[in-house]
Amino acid sequence: MSRPRSRIARCKEFVAFRSQVPKRRVNVGGKDWTFFQFGPSDVPPLICLHGTSGTAETFFCQVSTLGSKGYHIIAAQWPDYWDHAKWVAGFYKFLAALNIKKCHLLGVSLGGFMALHFAARYPDRVSSLILCNSFVDTTPFHQNPTWVTMLGYMPEFYLKKYILDSFPKGALPGPHADAVDFVVEQLESLNRNDLGSRLTLNCLPSSVTKHLNKIVKIPMTILDTVDDVVLPEQMRDRLYKAFPSAKLAYIKKGGDFPFLSAHMEVSMHIQVHLRGNKVFPGGVDAKTYAKKSGIDLKESEASVNNNKKKKKKKKKEKQEEEAESD
């Protein structure tokens, strides 16, 4: 890549991240997956999956913040896969290469859609899901089949322009503008195969709705922003309708890349989701973590036992009152 120009790429947090967290590679079936991994290995991992224009670097805030707090965070960047089934097979092998039997998944946009595909195929390998600005089908993105086939042959500059044309236009708030600038800069590091394959995954007719019976059993949080985003509102609505029991977390001002523009809020929601699914930093259990952090866990064993005692006492009092009235 050329010398970084964006504000985020020059900030001390990103510079520190790149100097302290090594970028790793693992070859899977002749293709290289790249990733950043930070945090204790004895904690169940959360794997972050980027969108069409993203890279593993775009999750540096979550890797740094949550990893330093004792969570196990992996930001992965996949190689070129030209259909959804091959991506799922590749991700399965990626997990095997890292000796990960089960994981939590955070998917943004296309990354969320692919996470759903993986969960539909291997529900027993997914502990929970966090979906951000994501979707359950590609209907609004459908293109002429001939055009989709040609994506593998189109020049790099055209593919980059096609993606950039979908980015938000006009004046943006400072954090949103910084996030867009950083993502644009990361986009420059992607080659023709990366770009063409991601657009193909976006535009091929595909849906996970026929597999909902497998996915709905997996704990899920839908993390969305309430301001304007590129993703059509109808796609959000279909996601909510497909998973009515999912927990909802909203960010007031996050734009298309809230993991950058509102990273502190996103990290907070991730922690809430992980704690709700019994994942605690450093591998400690709920009681130890609650004691160290001063967190009142609603479902702790003590509170459950107290509730049982209270119910038993009330029942006994009611029985005594009925006996006296007789």
mmCIF file of N, CA and C in Angstrom, residues 116-124 126 129 208-220 243:
data_model
loop_
_atom_site.group_PDB
_atom_site.id
_atom_site.type_symbol
_atom_site.label_atom_id
_atom_site.label_comp_id
_atom_site.label_asym_id
_atom_site.label_seq_id
_atom_site.Cartn_x
_atom_site.Cartn_y
_atom_site.Cartn_z
ATOM 1 N N LEU A 116 -24.289 -16.168 8.169
ATOM 2 C CA LEU A 116 -25.569 -16.880 8.176
ATOM 3 C C LEU A 116 -25.489 -18.147 7.328
ATOM 4 N N HIS A 117 -24.827 -18.068 6.191
ATOM 5 C CA HIS A 117 -24.647 -19.251 5.343
ATOM 6 C C HIS A 117 -23.880 -20.336 6.108
ATOM 7 N N PHE A 118 -22.825 -19.928 6.807
ATOM 8 C CA PHE A 118 -22.041 -20.904 7.566
ATOM 9 C C PHE A 118 -22.877 -21.493 8.698
ATOM 10 N N ALA A 119 -23.636 -20.643 9.391
ATOM 11 C CA ALA A 119 -24.477 -21.117 10.493
ATOM 12 C C ALA A 119 -25.550 -22.083 9.999
ATOM 13 N N ALA A 120 -26.059 -21.855 8.779
ATOM 14 C CA ALA A 120 -27.072 -22.753 8.214
ATOM 15 C C ALA A 120 -26.473 -24.117 7.900
ATOM 16 N N ARG A 121 -25.216 -24.124 7.471
ATOM 17 C CA ARG A 121 -24.550 -25.386 7.096
ATOM 18 C C ARG A 121 -23.965 -26.098 8.318
ATOM 19 N N TYR A 122 -23.421 -25.331 9.260
ATOM 20 C CA TYR A 122 -22.785 -25.914 10.449
ATOM 21 C C TYR A 122 -23.283 -25.218 11.719
ATOM 22 N N PRO A 123 -24.546 -25.373 12.056
ATOM 23 C CA PRO A 123 -25.091 -24.680 13.240
ATOM 24 C C PRO A 123 -24.406 -25.076 14.541
ATOM 25 N N ASP A 124 -23.875 -26.299 14.600
ATOM 26 C CA ASP A 124 -23.219 -26.758 15.815
ATOM 27 C C ASP A 124 -21.841 -26.130 16.011
ATOM 28 N N VAL A 126 -21.364 -22.787 15.575
ATOM 29 C CA VAL A 126 -21.580 -21.368 15.847
ATOM 30 C C VAL A 126 -22.268 -21.199 17.210
ATOM 31 N N LEU A 129 -24.359 -15.227 17.100
ATOM 32 C CA LEU A 129 -24.183 -14.358 15.930
ATOM 33 C C LEU A 129 -24.446 -12.906 16.302
ATOM 34 N N VAL A 208 -30.885 -17.286 2.707
ATOM 35 C CA VAL A 208 -30.763 -18.245 3.810
ATOM 36 C C VAL A 208 -32.119 -18.498 4.465
ATOM 37 N N THR A 209 -33.179 -17.920 3.915
ATOM 38 C CA THR A 209 -34.498 -18.029 4.549
ATOM 39 C C THR A 209 -35.007 -19.467 4.631
ATOM 40 N N LYS A 210 -34.600 -20.317 3.679
ATOM 41 C CA LYS A 210 -35.070 -21.706 3.726
ATOM 42 C C LYS A 210 -34.364 -22.511 4.821
ATOM 43 N N HIS A 211 -33.344 -21.912 5.455
ATOM 44 C CA HIS A 211 -32.610 -22.601 6.523
ATOM 45 C C HIS A 211 -32.863 -21.964 7.883
ATOM 46 N N LEU A 212 -33.900 -21.152 7.976
ATOM 47 C CA LEU A 212 -34.140 -20.416 9.218
ATOM 48 C C LEU A 212 -34.354 -21.325 10.414
ATOM 49 N N ASN A 213 -34.919 -22.507 10.176
ATOM 50 C CA ASN A 213 -35.185 -23.422 11.289
ATOM 51 C C ASN A 213 -33.905 -23.844 12.001
ATOM 52 N N LYS A 214 -32.768 -23.808 11.291
ATOM 53 C CA LYS A 214 -31.477 -24.142 11.904
ATOM 54 C C LYS A 214 -30.856 -22.914 12.573
ATOM 55 N N ILE A 215 -31.009 -21.748 11.933
ATOM 56 C CA ILE A 215 -30.323 -20.546 12.409
ATOM 57 C C ILE A 215 -31.006 -19.923 13.616
ATOM 58 N N VAL A 216 -32.347 -19.977 13.657
ATOM 59 C CA VAL A 216 -33.074 -19.292 14.730
ATOM 60 C C VAL A 216 -32.740 -19.845 16.116
ATOM 61 N N LYS A 217 -32.193 -21.041 16.174
ATOM 62 C CA LYS A 217 -31.845 -21.631 17.462
ATOM 63 C C LYS A 217 -30.544 -21.051 18.024
ATOM 64 N N ILE A 218 -29.810 -20.315 17.188
ATOM 65 C CA ILE A 218 -28.533 -19.739 17.601
ATOM 66 C C ILE A 218 -28.775 -18.353 18.207
ATOM 67 N N PRO A 219 -28.266 -18.062 19.401
ATOM 68 C CA PRO A 219 -28.437 -16.728 19.995
ATOM 69 C C PRO A 219 -27.913 -15.646 19.046
ATOM 70 N N MET A 220 -28.691 -14.566 18.901
ATOM 71 C CA MET A 220 -28.342 -13.556 17.907
ATOM 72 C C MET A 220 -28.629 -12.154 18.414
ATOM 73 N N PHE A 243 -35.751 -13.024 11.875
ATOM 74 C CA PHE A 243 -35.279 -13.377 13.216
ATOM 75 C C PHE A 243 -35.988 -12.509 14.271
#
